[in-house]
Amino acid sequence: MRRRIVAGNWKMNGSRDLVGELAGQVRSASASLDNGVEIVIIPPALFASDTIAALSGSAKVGVQNVARWQSGAYTGEIAAGMAWDIGCEYALVGHSERRQLFGESDDIVAEKVAQVLASGLNLMLCVGETLSERESGEAEAVVKGQVRKALAAVNGNSWCQVVIAYEPVWAIGTGKTATAGDAQGMHREIRALLGELGAPADEISLLYGGSVKPDNAAELFAQPDIDGGLIGGASLVAEDFLSICQAMPART
Ligand code: PGA
């Protein structure tokens, strides 16, 4: 059965104080969540250890990026194995901000995917089309191409480490959300593609990201192929993040 996940991507925000405050609120509220949601907090890497300590097992922790190499003379980079070593359980790869601002091509994304899977971390692969790609009717082809290239070398048991987040670039941090119907349609296509790639498609969690807020989360999470959300802005406000976690329907 696939996991239902709400992940908070803090991006380059926060401080040690904020980590203690937000993670403390997640820790105390998580006990009363009875819908089986898996919570993942993805802070700046420098604060990952503090976050793990502050959450004390109430949520999992991830990193926002990893190097495409295993180790060596790569000043400033962080290896997937290092994130694993300190107790992280997830790594985001291919976030649109990395693709757009740091020139991460599909080839680089695929190299990072390989590092993440080899390290033992779970992969949260981000894919999504830009506004101009959507307007020119290419959204589905772009997203499927990103999934195909990133996961070309995945096989066997590694599939159980894979989570995909569909995040239309035009919806990230803009207040615009894909309609629940459009998001569901893309998730269905991604799941169908996973089947073609030989993955156990029904077991793989697919998240939606892009301006998820307390008032639209329930409708998105009610879609049959949407298994949760990747939350940016709203994850920095404990009350909003927790109400998004609460919006996950309990399994029937
Ligand atoms: P947002 O960001 O929720 O602020 O739109 C989502 C993301 O970038 O993961």
XYZ file of C-alpha atoms and ligand atoms in Angstrom:
261
model
C 0.000 0.000 0.000
C 1.422 3.378 -0.891
C 2.414 5.850 1.785
C 0.499 9.100 2.285
C 3.075 11.820 2.770
C 3.074 15.527 3.586
C 6.545 17.019 3.214
C 7.582 20.547 4.157
C 10.360 22.069 2.048
C 11.729 24.976 4.063
C 14.041 26.044 1.211
C 16.692 28.587 2.305
C 14.629 29.915 5.188
C 14.812 29.754 8.931
C 17.353 29.696 11.698
C 18.256 27.379 14.530
C 15.569 29.058 16.618
C 12.918 28.511 13.984
C 13.907 24.842 13.692
C 13.319 24.367 17.398
C 10.028 26.205 17.308
C 8.494 24.639 14.176
C 9.760 21.132 14.821
C 8.558 21.352 18.425
C 5.067 22.254 17.200
C 5.082 19.393 14.696
C 6.227 17.019 17.430
C 3.482 17.961 19.849
C 0.712 18.042 17.237
C 1.697 14.820 15.467
C 0.497 12.689 18.378
C -3.073 13.778 17.746
C -2.980 13.058 13.990
C -4.734 9.757 13.494
C -4.911 9.663 9.684
C -1.682 7.742 9.155
C 0.072 10.592 7.322
C 3.881 10.373 7.104
C 5.352 13.805 7.827
C 8.706 14.765 6.317
C 10.543 17.981 7.168
C 13.147 19.190 4.682
C 15.150 21.999 6.317
C 18.355 23.636 5.082
C 20.989 20.880 5.358
C 22.918 22.773 8.014
C 19.939 22.411 10.348
C 19.136 18.779 9.568
C 20.686 17.395 12.771
C 18.924 19.981 14.919
C 15.653 19.177 13.177
C 16.086 15.439 13.733
C 16.744 16.067 17.426
C 13.820 18.465 17.840
C 11.352 16.131 16.105
C 12.506 13.137 18.149
C 10.982 10.594 15.800
C 7.632 12.366 15.254
C 8.510 13.100 11.617
C 11.191 12.146 9.111
C 13.835 14.546 7.845
C 15.242 15.126 4.376
C 17.735 17.275 2.508
C 16.879 19.603 -0.365
C 19.703 18.566 -2.661
C 22.665 16.192 -2.862
C 25.867 16.070 -4.883
C 26.041 13.987 -8.041
C 29.231 12.370 -6.767
C 29.782 9.961 -3.925
C 32.714 11.792 -2.275
C 35.881 13.683 -3.114
C 37.192 17.125 -4.011
C 33.850 18.889 -4.543
C 34.059 21.901 -2.261
C 30.726 22.951 -0.852
C 28.823 19.832 -1.875
C 26.999 17.392 0.403
C 26.907 13.695 -0.437
C 23.746 11.638 -0.148
C 25.659 9.216 2.086
C 26.419 12.049 4.514
C 22.735 12.918 4.821
C 22.029 9.244 5.476
C 24.853 9.109 8.005
C 23.338 11.822 10.213
C 19.877 10.239 10.145
C 18.085 11.823 7.203
C 15.626 9.579 5.391
C 14.794 11.570 2.250
C 16.470 13.689 -0.403
C 14.752 16.007 -2.840
C 16.210 15.866 -6.314
C 15.346 17.978 -9.347
C 13.382 20.743 -7.648
C 12.533 23.350 -10.284
C 14.567 25.966 -8.403
C 17.627 23.703 -8.779
C 16.839 23.081 -12.436
C 16.278 26.777 -13.219
C 18.746 28.594 -10.954
C 21.570 26.039 -10.839
C 21.370 24.603 -14.334
C 20.469 21.077 -13.303
C 19.791 19.182 -16.498
C 17.959 15.868 -16.715
C 21.363 14.148 -16.910
C 22.536 15.743 -13.674
C 19.223 14.877 -12.036
C 19.687 11.242 -13.092
C 23.185 11.183 -11.559
C 21.801 12.543 -8.288
C 19.003 9.986 -8.343
C 21.626 7.233 -8.577
C 23.525 8.676 -5.600
C 20.384 8.930 -3.489
C 19.271 5.386 -4.200
C 22.745 3.971 -3.566
C 22.937 5.789 -0.218
C 19.776 4.198 1.137
C 17.840 7.464 1.328
C 14.357 7.719 -0.110
C 14.191 9.807 -3.253
C 11.683 12.623 -3.684
C 12.016 13.404 -7.372
C 10.478 16.727 -8.433
C 9.114 17.175 -11.941
C 6.929 19.838 -13.520
C 6.332 21.997 -16.557
C 6.752 25.769 -16.933
C 3.873 28.066 -17.814
C 4.973 28.376 -21.450
C 5.258 24.599 -21.757
C 1.736 24.257 -20.375
C 0.369 26.956 -22.656
C 1.886 25.312 -25.697
C 0.268 21.986 -24.799
C 3.531 20.251 -23.904
C 2.991 19.767 -20.178
C 2.432 16.033 -20.276
C 5.336 15.344 -22.640
C 7.716 17.490 -20.555
C 6.768 15.862 -17.268
C 6.887 12.341 -18.672
C 10.268 13.087 -20.258
C 11.637 14.271 -16.897
C 10.382 11.140 -15.131
C 11.705 8.840 -17.846
C 15.189 10.389 -17.879
C 15.535 10.651 -14.110
C 14.458 7.086 -13.437
C 15.918 5.312 -16.483
C 18.364 3.294 -14.393
C 16.044 2.392 -11.503
C 15.094 -1.220 -11.114
C 14.240 -3.994 -8.696
C 13.966 -3.155 -5.030
C 15.110 0.436 -5.544
C 11.609 1.345 -6.697
C 10.432 1.209 -3.098
C 12.751 4.178 -2.339
C 11.069 6.341 -4.990
C 8.522 9.103 -4.382
C 7.624 11.587 -7.127
C 6.405 15.146 -6.564
C 4.603 16.759 -9.472
C 5.092 20.499 -9.096
C 3.993 22.694 -11.991
C 6.603 25.469 -12.009
C 3.963 28.173 -12.516
C 2.245 27.103 -9.297
C 5.307 27.268 -7.027
C 5.178 30.202 -4.639
C 2.691 32.022 -6.859
C -0.577 31.290 -5.102
C -1.791 29.571 -8.291
C -2.625 25.909 -7.895
C -3.426 23.408 -10.595
C -7.077 22.438 -10.342
C -7.541 19.196 -8.474
C -8.757 17.662 -11.728
C -5.699 18.780 -13.730
C -3.346 17.633 -10.982
C -5.097 14.270 -10.798
C -4.820 13.906 -14.585
C -1.053 14.429 -14.507
C -0.629 12.072 -11.563
C -2.575 9.393 -13.417
C -0.285 9.824 -16.438
C 2.829 9.586 -14.242
C 1.513 6.409 -12.634
C 0.784 4.901 -16.035
C 4.312 5.754 -17.170
C 5.789 4.146 -14.047
C 3.968 0.962 -15.020
C 5.546 1.131 -18.484
C 8.974 1.540 -16.869
C 8.499 -1.690 -14.959
C 7.860 -0.066 -11.571
C 5.294 -1.337 -9.075
C 3.259 1.755 -9.991
C 0.458 1.231 -7.490
C 2.957 1.170 -4.628
C 4.680 4.455 -5.476
C 3.590 7.630 -3.672
C 2.917 10.608 -5.929
C 2.759 14.046 -4.287
C 1.421 17.325 -5.597
C 3.291 20.565 -4.926
C 2.716 24.198 -5.815
C 0.845 26.610 -3.531
C -0.765 23.884 -1.422
C -2.545 25.627 1.451
C -4.948 24.601 4.215
C -7.908 25.566 2.053
C -7.040 23.527 -1.052
C -5.238 20.521 0.450
C -8.303 18.392 1.167
C -9.576 18.536 -2.409
C -6.139 17.682 -3.821
C -5.560 14.830 -1.363
C -8.972 13.359 -2.150
C -7.872 12.570 -5.736
C -7.234 8.888 -6.345
C -3.664 9.282 -7.639
C -2.516 12.069 -5.298
C -0.905 10.562 -2.215
C 0.116 13.758 -0.472
C 1.845 17.073 -0.902
C 5.184 18.848 -1.063
C 4.647 22.125 0.729
C 6.862 25.215 0.455
C 5.615 28.513 1.866
C 2.882 27.047 4.062
C 5.338 24.667 5.721
C 6.982 27.624 7.482
C 3.799 28.361 9.428
C 3.222 25.524 11.884
C -0.526 26.002 12.062
C -0.921 25.920 8.267
C 1.419 22.975 7.814
C -0.351 20.962 10.476
C -3.760 21.701 9.074
C -2.491 20.477 5.671
C -1.316 17.287 7.421
C -4.769 16.986 8.939
C -6.425 17.379 5.518
C -5.158 13.937 4.493
C -8.162 11.615 4.516
C -7.810 8.606 6.761
C -7.603 5.339 4.865
C -10.862 3.490 4.659
P 5.057 26.462 -2.514
O 6.394 25.650 -2.882
O 4.192 25.570 -1.664
O 5.538 27.676 -1.792
O 4.391 26.790 -3.815
C 6.369 24.272 -3.197
C 7.769 23.781 -3.485
O 8.555 24.498 -4.085
O 8.136 22.640 -3.114
